[in-house]
Tab-separated table of C-alpha atoms and ligand atoms in Angstrom:
chain	number	residue	atom	x	y	z
A	1175	UNK	CA	-16.611	13.304	19.098
A	1176	UNK	CA	-15.300	10.022	17.927
A	1177	UNK	CA	-14.792	9.076	14.278
A	1178	UNK	CA	-17.363	5.876	13.636
A	1179	UNK	CA	-15.567	3.167	11.655
A	1180	UNK	CA	-16.781	0.032	9.814
A	1181	UNK	CA	-14.076	-2.361	9.592
A	1182	UNK	CA	-14.694	-4.783	6.423
A	1183	UNK	CA	-13.027	-8.056	6.212
A	1184	UNK	CA	-12.989	-7.926	9.819
A	1185	UNK	CA	-11.850	-11.363	10.923
A	1186	UNK	CA	-9.185	-11.708	8.238
A	1187	UNK	CA	-5.783	-11.086	9.360
A	1188	UNK	CA	-5.592	-7.742	8.743
A	1189	UNK	CA	-9.343	-6.591	9.543
A	1190	UNK	CA	-8.989	-8.404	13.175
A	1191	UNK	CA	-6.018	-6.294	14.333
A	1192	UNK	CA	-8.095	-3.276	12.452
A	1193	UNK	CA	-10.982	-3.773	15.235
A	1194	UNK	CA	-8.291	-3.429	18.063
A	1195	UNK	CA	-6.301	-0.999	16.775
A	1196	UNK	CA	-9.393	1.304	16.053
A	1197	UNK	CA	-11.329	0.247	19.443
A	1198	UNK	CA	-7.971	0.968	21.415
A	1199	UNK	CA	-7.729	4.953	20.309
A	1200	UNK	CA	-9.331	6.911	22.341
A	1201	UNK	CA	-10.574	9.361	19.334
A	1202	UNK	CA	-11.815	6.371	16.899
A	1203	UNK	CA	-14.663	4.047	17.359
A	1204	UNK	CA	-15.764	0.608	15.592
A	1205	UNK	CA	-19.607	0.522	14.513
A	1206	UNK	CA	-19.142	-1.902	12.529
A	1207	UNK	CA	-17.512	-5.339	11.548
A	1208	UNK	CA	-18.483	-6.689	8.197
A	1209	UNK	CA	-16.951	-9.942	6.930
A	1210	UNK	CA	-18.153	-11.889	4.324
A	1211	UNK	CA	-21.570	-12.445	3.752
A	1212	UNK	CA	-22.614	-9.745	5.941
A	1213	UNK	CA	-24.866	-6.954	4.888
A	1214	UNK	CA	-23.152	-3.868	4.029
A	1215	UNK	CA	-26.561	-2.017	5.362
A	1216	UNK	CA	-25.151	-2.473	8.629
A	1217	UNK	CA	-22.607	0.715	7.736
A	1218	UNK	CA	-25.642	2.830	7.246
A	1219	UNK	CA	-27.737	1.865	10.152
A	1220	UNK	CA	-24.177	2.268	12.606
A	1221	UNK	CA	-23.517	5.424	11.506
A	1222	UNK	CA	-20.353	4.504	9.833
A	1223	UNK	CA	-18.270	7.796	8.597
A	1224	UNK	CA	-15.032	6.137	7.546
A	1225	UNK	CA	-14.690	2.023	6.536
A	1226	UNK	CA	-11.681	0.296	6.340
A	1227	UNK	CA	-11.688	-2.242	3.549
A	1228	UNK	CA	-9.118	-5.356	4.290
A	1229	UNK	CA	-10.536	-8.394	2.327
A	1230	UNK	CA	-10.245	-9.335	-1.112
A	1231	UNK	CA	-9.588	-7.974	-4.756
A	1232	UNK	CA	-12.281	-9.245	-6.042
A	1233	UNK	CA	-15.182	-7.890	-3.146
A	1234	UNK	CA	-13.266	-4.376	-2.617
A	1235	UNK	CA	-14.284	-2.069	-5.520
A	1236	UNK	CA	-18.312	-3.346	-4.331
A	1237	UNK	CA	-17.330	-2.430	-1.119
A	1238	UNK	CA	-15.499	1.241	-2.409
A	1239	UNK	CA	-19.024	2.153	-4.552
A	1240	UNK	CA	-20.914	1.645	-1.672
A	1241	UNK	CA	-19.434	3.533	0.486
A	1242	UNK	CA	-18.573	6.486	-1.444
A	1243	UNK	CA	-22.400	6.239	-3.120
A	1244	UNK	CA	-23.800	6.626	1.099
A	1245	UNK	CA	-21.323	9.708	1.713
A	1246	UNK	CA	-18.881	6.992	3.315
A	1247	UNK	CA	-15.098	7.796	3.258
A	1248	UNK	CA	-13.226	4.608	2.406
A	1249	UNK	CA	-9.164	3.194	3.620
A	1250	UNK	CA	-8.359	0.463	1.529
A	1251	UNK	CA	-5.623	-1.900	2.351
A	1252	UNK	CA	-6.602	-4.334	0.093
A	1253	UNK	CA	-4.591	-5.167	-3.093
A	1254	UNK	CA	-4.916	-5.395	-6.635
A	1255	UNK	CA	-5.275	-1.843	-8.061
A	1256	UNK	CA	-4.716	-0.894	-11.467
A	1257	UNK	CA	-5.307	1.912	-13.263
A	1258	UNK	CA	-8.616	1.391	-14.705
A	1259	UNK	CA	-10.595	0.143	-10.589
A	1260	UNK	CA	-9.022	4.077	-9.890
A	1261	UNK	CA	-10.657	5.415	-12.676
A	1262	UNK	CA	-13.565	4.228	-11.734
A	1263	UNK	CA	-12.795	5.344	-8.297
A	1264	UNK	CA	-12.324	9.246	-9.316
A	1265	UNK	CA	-15.667	8.571	-11.217
A	1266	UNK	CA	-17.548	7.587	-8.182
A	1267	UNK	CA	-16.138	10.582	-6.138
A	1268	UNK	CA	-17.304	13.039	-8.852
A	1269	UNK	CA	-20.719	12.882	-8.175
A	1270	UNK	CA	-20.019	12.456	-4.322
A	1271	UNK	CA	-16.982	15.264	-4.019
A	1272	UNK	CA	-17.414	15.776	0.176
A	1273	UNK	CA	-16.289	11.973	0.283
A	1274	UNK	CA	-12.773	11.098	0.626
A	1275	UNK	CA	-11.126	8.192	0.235
A	1276	UNK	CA	-7.206	6.786	0.461
A	1277	UNK	CA	-6.181	3.670	-1.245
A	1278	UNK	CA	-2.636	2.863	0.449
A	1279	UNK	CA	-1.203	-0.696	-0.851
A	1280	UNK	CA	1.534	-0.368	2.439
A	1281	UNK	CA	0.078	1.202	5.643
A	1282	UNK	CA	3.763	0.238	7.389
A	1283	UNK	CA	5.065	3.846	8.178
A	1284	UNK	CA	8.850	2.571	7.635
A	1285	UNK	CA	7.435	0.496	4.570
A	1286	UNK	CA	6.191	4.084	3.173
A	1287	UNK	CA	9.652	6.006	4.301
A	1288	UNK	CA	11.644	3.130	2.446
A	1289	UNK	CA	10.484	4.247	-0.603
A	1290	UNK	CA	10.269	7.462	-0.536
A	1291	UNK	CA	13.721	7.375	0.388
A	1292	UNK	CA	14.719	5.178	-2.175
A	1293	UNK	CA	13.343	7.099	-4.761
A	1294	UNK	CA	14.844	10.304	-3.671
A	1295	UNK	CA	18.169	8.711	-3.558
A	1296	UNK	CA	17.948	6.764	-7.047
A	1297	UNK	CA	18.230	10.143	-8.346
A	1298	UNK	CA	21.831	11.164	-7.414
A	1299	UNK	CA	23.112	6.623	-8.183
A	1300	UNK	CA	23.933	5.518	-11.467
A	1301	UNK	CA	22.053	1.989	-10.986
A	1302	UNK	CA	19.391	1.073	-8.006
A	1303	UNK	CA	18.141	-2.458	-7.696
A	1304	UNK	CA	14.977	-3.916	-5.286
A	1305	UNK	CA	15.502	-7.355	-3.469
A	1306	UNK	CA	12.100	-8.468	-2.014
A	1307	UNK	CA	11.938	-11.597	0.852
A	1308	UNK	CA	8.777	-13.204	1.985
A	1309	UNK	CA	7.526	-16.137	3.623
A	1310	UNK	CA	7.222	-19.063	1.366
A	1311	UNK	CA	2.918	-18.929	1.796
A	1312	UNK	CA	2.911	-15.300	-0.668
A	1313	UNK	CA	1.108	-15.983	-3.668
A	1314	UNK	CA	2.331	-12.632	-6.228
A	1315	UNK	CA	5.452	-11.789	-6.779
A	1316	UNK	CA	6.874	-9.295	-6.822
A	1317	UNK	CA	5.440	-7.552	-3.484
A	1318	UNK	CA	2.774	-5.195	-4.608
A	1319	UNK	CA	5.442	-2.889	-2.612
A	1320	UNK	CA	7.943	-3.309	-4.672
A	1321	UNK	CA	6.491	-2.927	-7.596
A	1322	UNK	CA	4.928	0.294	-5.884
A	1323	UNK	CA	8.758	1.541	-5.518
A	1324	UNK	CA	10.391	0.479	-8.652
A	1325	UNK	CA	7.816	3.147	-10.126
A	1326	UNK	CA	8.356	5.886	-7.552
A	1327	UNK	CA	12.079	4.811	-8.385
A	1328	UNK	CA	11.956	4.992	-12.561
A	1329	UNK	CA	9.708	8.524	-12.201
A	1330	UNK	CA	12.290	10.133	-9.956
A	1331	UNK	CA	14.712	9.397	-11.998
A	1332	UNK	CA	13.173	9.912	-15.343
A	1333	UNK	CA	12.251	13.532	-13.682
A	1334	UNK	CA	16.076	14.339	-13.732
A	1335	UNK	CA	16.584	12.797	-17.088
A	1336	UNK	CA	18.414	9.777	-15.188
A	1337	UNK	CA	20.696	7.754	-18.018
A	1338	UNK	CA	19.726	4.121	-18.535
A	1339	UNK	CA	21.724	1.935	-15.905
A	1340	UNK	CA	24.775	0.380	-16.836
A	1341	UNK	CA	24.646	-3.680	-17.523
A	1342	UNK	CA	27.077	-5.657	-20.086
A	1343	UNK	CA	24.900	-8.974	-19.452
A	1344	UNK	CA	24.430	-10.237	-22.953
A	1345	UNK	CA	23.741	-13.830	-22.046
A	1346	UNK	CA	21.702	-14.927	-19.273
A	1347	UNK	CA	18.992	-17.852	-17.751
A	1348	UNK	CA	15.809	-16.547	-17.607
A	1349	UNK	CA	15.218	-14.901	-13.988
A	1350	UNK	CA	18.692	-14.198	-13.219
A	1351	UNK	CA	18.379	-10.674	-13.666
A	1352	UNK	CA	14.700	-10.050	-12.219
A	1353	UNK	CA	11.599	-8.762	-13.412
A	1354	UNK	CA	11.808	-5.068	-14.826
A	1355	UNK	CA	9.420	-2.857	-13.331
A	1356	UNK	CA	9.532	0.539	-15.502
A	1357	UNK	CA	13.770	0.654	-15.206
A	1358	UNK	CA	14.370	-1.320	-12.261
A	1359	UNK	CA	15.282	-4.795	-11.680
A	1360	UNK	CA	12.758	-6.754	-9.227
A	1361	UNK	CA	14.206	-9.482	-7.522
A	1362	UNK	CA	11.837	-12.020	-5.171
A	1363	UNK	CA	13.364	-14.498	-3.036
A	1364	UNK	CA	10.594	-16.826	-1.040
A	1365	UNK	CA	11.828	-18.990	2.252
A	1366	UNK	CA	10.546	-19.820	5.408
A	1367	UNK	CA	11.298	-18.079	8.330
A	1368	UNK	CA	10.813	-14.535	6.517
A	1369	UNK	CA	7.896	-12.331	7.166
A	1370	UNK	CA	8.390	-9.569	4.750
A	1371	UNK	CA	11.427	-7.425	3.680
A	1372	UNK	CA	12.888	-5.541	1.361
A	1373	UNK	CA	16.401	-4.049	0.382
A	1374	UNK	CA	16.848	-1.057	-2.282
A	1375	UNK	CA	20.986	-1.305	-3.620
A	1376	UNK	CA	21.898	1.895	-5.199
A	1377	UNK	CA	24.972	1.744	-6.756
A	1378	UNK	CA	27.641	3.963	-7.959
A	1379	UNK	CA	31.588	4.979	-8.380
A	1380	UNK	CA	33.429	3.465	-4.894
A	1381	UNK	CA	30.381	3.661	-2.727
A	1382	UNK	CA	26.416	1.696	-2.666
A	1383	UNK	CA	23.680	2.733	-0.280
A	1384	UNK	CA	21.612	-0.249	0.874
A	1385	UNK	CA	17.943	1.215	1.684
A	1386	UNK	CA	16.463	-2.113	4.244
A	1387	UNK	CA	13.142	-2.994	5.836
A	1388	UNK	CA	11.798	-5.559	7.807
A	1389	UNK	CA	8.162	-6.052	8.322
A	1390	UNK	CA	7.794	-8.544	11.268
A	1391	UNK	CA	4.207	-8.417	12.436
A	1392	UNK	CA	0.834	-7.201	11.091
A	1393	UNK	CA	0.745	-4.841	13.987
A	1394	UNK	CA	3.222	-2.701	11.914
A	1395	UNK	CA	0.537	-1.630	9.851
A	1396	UNK	CA	-1.819	-0.023	12.333
A	1397	UNK	CA	-0.258	3.427	12.832
A	1398	UNK	CA	-0.709	4.217	9.205
A	1399	UNK	CA	-4.261	2.578	9.456
A	1400	UNK	CA	-5.111	4.660	12.417
A	1401	UNK	CA	-2.957	7.842	10.263
A	1402	UNK	CA	-5.204	7.134	7.063
A	1403	UNK	CA	-9.215	6.767	9.613
A	1404	UNK	CA	-7.711	10.355	11.024
A	1405	UNK	CA	-7.268	11.775	7.827
A	1406	UNK	CA	-9.717	10.588	5.114
A	1407	UNK	CA	-12.552	12.658	6.329
A	1408	UNK	CA	-10.710	15.886	5.708
A	1409	UNK	CA	-8.750	14.768	2.571
A	1410	UNK	CA	-11.782	14.442	-0.279
A	1411	UNK	CA	-11.326	13.122	-3.447
A	1412	UNK	CA	-8.924	9.994	-4.281
A	1413	UNK	CA	-5.394	9.856	-2.665
A	1414	UNK	CA	-3.395	6.729	-3.676
A	1415	UNK	CA	-0.571	6.334	-0.910
A	1416	UNK	CA	-0.310	6.961	2.581
A	1417	UNK	CA	3.102	9.133	1.808
A	1418	UNK	CA	0.569	11.791	0.952
A	1419	UNK	CA	-0.627	11.995	4.343
A	1420	UNK	CA	2.755	11.871	5.893
A	1421	UNK	CA	4.455	15.897	6.119
A	1422	UNK	CA	7.459	14.429	4.026
A	1423	UNK	CA	8.422	17.940	3.117
B	1431	LIG	P1	-7.329	-12.627	4.747
B	1431	LIG	O1	-7.116	-12.654	6.187
B	1431	LIG	O2	-8.118	-13.617	4.179
B	1431	LIG	O3	-8.471	-11.603	5.197
B	1431	LIG	C1	-10.028	-11.029	4.434
B	1431	LIG	C2	-11.018	-11.309	4.792
B	1431	LIG	O4	-12.055	-10.413	4.438
B	1431	LIG	C3	-11.213	-12.450	5.355
B	1431	LIG	O5	-12.304	-12.836	6.716
B	1431	LIG	C4	-12.673	-13.130	4.056
B	1431	LIG	O6	-13.245	-13.994	4.587
B	1431	LIG	C5	-13.068	-11.742	4.013
B	1431	LIG	N1	-14.157	-10.852	2.701
B	1431	LIG	C6	-14.306	-11.302	2.074
B	1431	LIG	N2	-14.492	-10.879	0.815
B	1431	LIG	C7	-15.359	-10.249	1.686
B	1431	LIG	C8	-16.719	-9.367	1.494
B	1431	LIG	N3	-16.827	-9.362	0.341
B	1431	LIG	N4	-17.425	-8.403	2.546
B	1431	LIG	C9	-16.615	-8.408	3.669
B	1431	LIG	N5	-15.419	-9.334	3.809
B	1431	LIG	C10	-15.022	-10.274	2.774
B	1431	LIG	O7	-6.862	-11.420	4.890
B	1431	LIG	P2	-5.809	-10.410	5.014
B	1431	LIG	O8	-4.168	-10.911	5.190
B	1431	LIG	O9	-6.035	-9.840	6.048
B	1431	LIG	O10	-5.857	-9.447	3.825
B	1431	LIG	C11	-6.151	-8.675	2.947
B	1431	LIG	C12	-6.024	-7.908	2.049
B	1431	LIG	O11	-5.108	-6.966	2.871
B	1431	LIG	C13	-5.326	-8.526	1.076
B	1431	LIG	O12	-5.373	-8.172	-0.327
B	1431	LIG	C14	-3.677	-8.247	1.487
B	1431	LIG	O13	-3.171	-8.056	0.381
B	1431	LIG	C15	-3.867	-6.914	2.060
B	1431	LIG	N6	-2.603	-6.434	2.550
B	1431	LIG	C16	-2.913	-5.591	2.370
B	1431	LIG	C17	-1.804	-4.363	3.587
B	1431	LIG	C18	-1.460	-3.028	3.467
B	1431	LIG	O14	-0.732	-2.727	4.158
B	1431	LIG	N7	-2.191	-2.429	2.668
B	1431	LIG	C19	-1.049	-5.002	4.237
B	1431	LIG	C20	-1.082	-6.852	4.574
B	1431	LIG	C21	-2.295	-7.049	3.835
B	1431	LIG	P3	-13.098	-14.973	4.014
B	1431	LIG	O15	-12.361	-16.128	4.493
B	1431	LIG	O16	-14.900	-15.954	4.807
B	1431	LIG	O17	-13.282	-15.934	2.374
């Protein structure tokens, strides 16, 4: 029996890739393709068991609430989640305890691994900084992935009481030392010719370590989306981050 999936934002850049990838998988089936202006009732009529949402930060919460209240699992790639929104989702899930919800800021398996490797390594190095590099049409800086990496690194370093990173800067031009997220400076580059890239650079006495991930094409997100769709139905409650669906022990 294949898993019946409804794709929201089906005409968008990510949503249309998701429709292709899910349709090509033998164990999954696209039963609804919903875009702006379409009724969510299609999800009920089509018997969707799970939705994949790549819409817009302004639309996604309504979609999630509808799905959860109708017993449909959710896999969300749309960005823009904060503590307040996650708590709202937890409330809806509490009233529907069998439903699973995965919110994944990044579906790239390589990107998720880069974040994990970086947070592990950061416990062993005196200093760590992030450089994220993207195409010039990107509207937000730093990227969600860079922000998440910085948070994970901050948590990892605080868990082992790592000392503050040395930095003798006493005068600097605005922005020269990047934006600080948690304890980590993050630097954003915007250049034509780039897609989506990130380097985490770690330094200590006599050595540096650079962990780099390059996202070259949207198809790179699809193995992560499929993993999410396959696992979310057997993982009730809220899961934030695809790493929790990967065997990283
Ligand atoms: P996009 O090309 O603009 O696609 C969004 C689609 O959703 C559009 O077709 C849009 O229609 C439609 N839409 C808007 N509101 C809707 C609603 N209420 N119900 C159903 N459909 C609706 O954007 P994208 O590049 O695919 O990105 C979509 C989201 O995914 C963004 O938040 C982006 O940051 C995120 N993203 C996440 C990952 C990840 O790995 N987690 C990776 C890449 C992108 P209109 O064009 O008519 O408005």
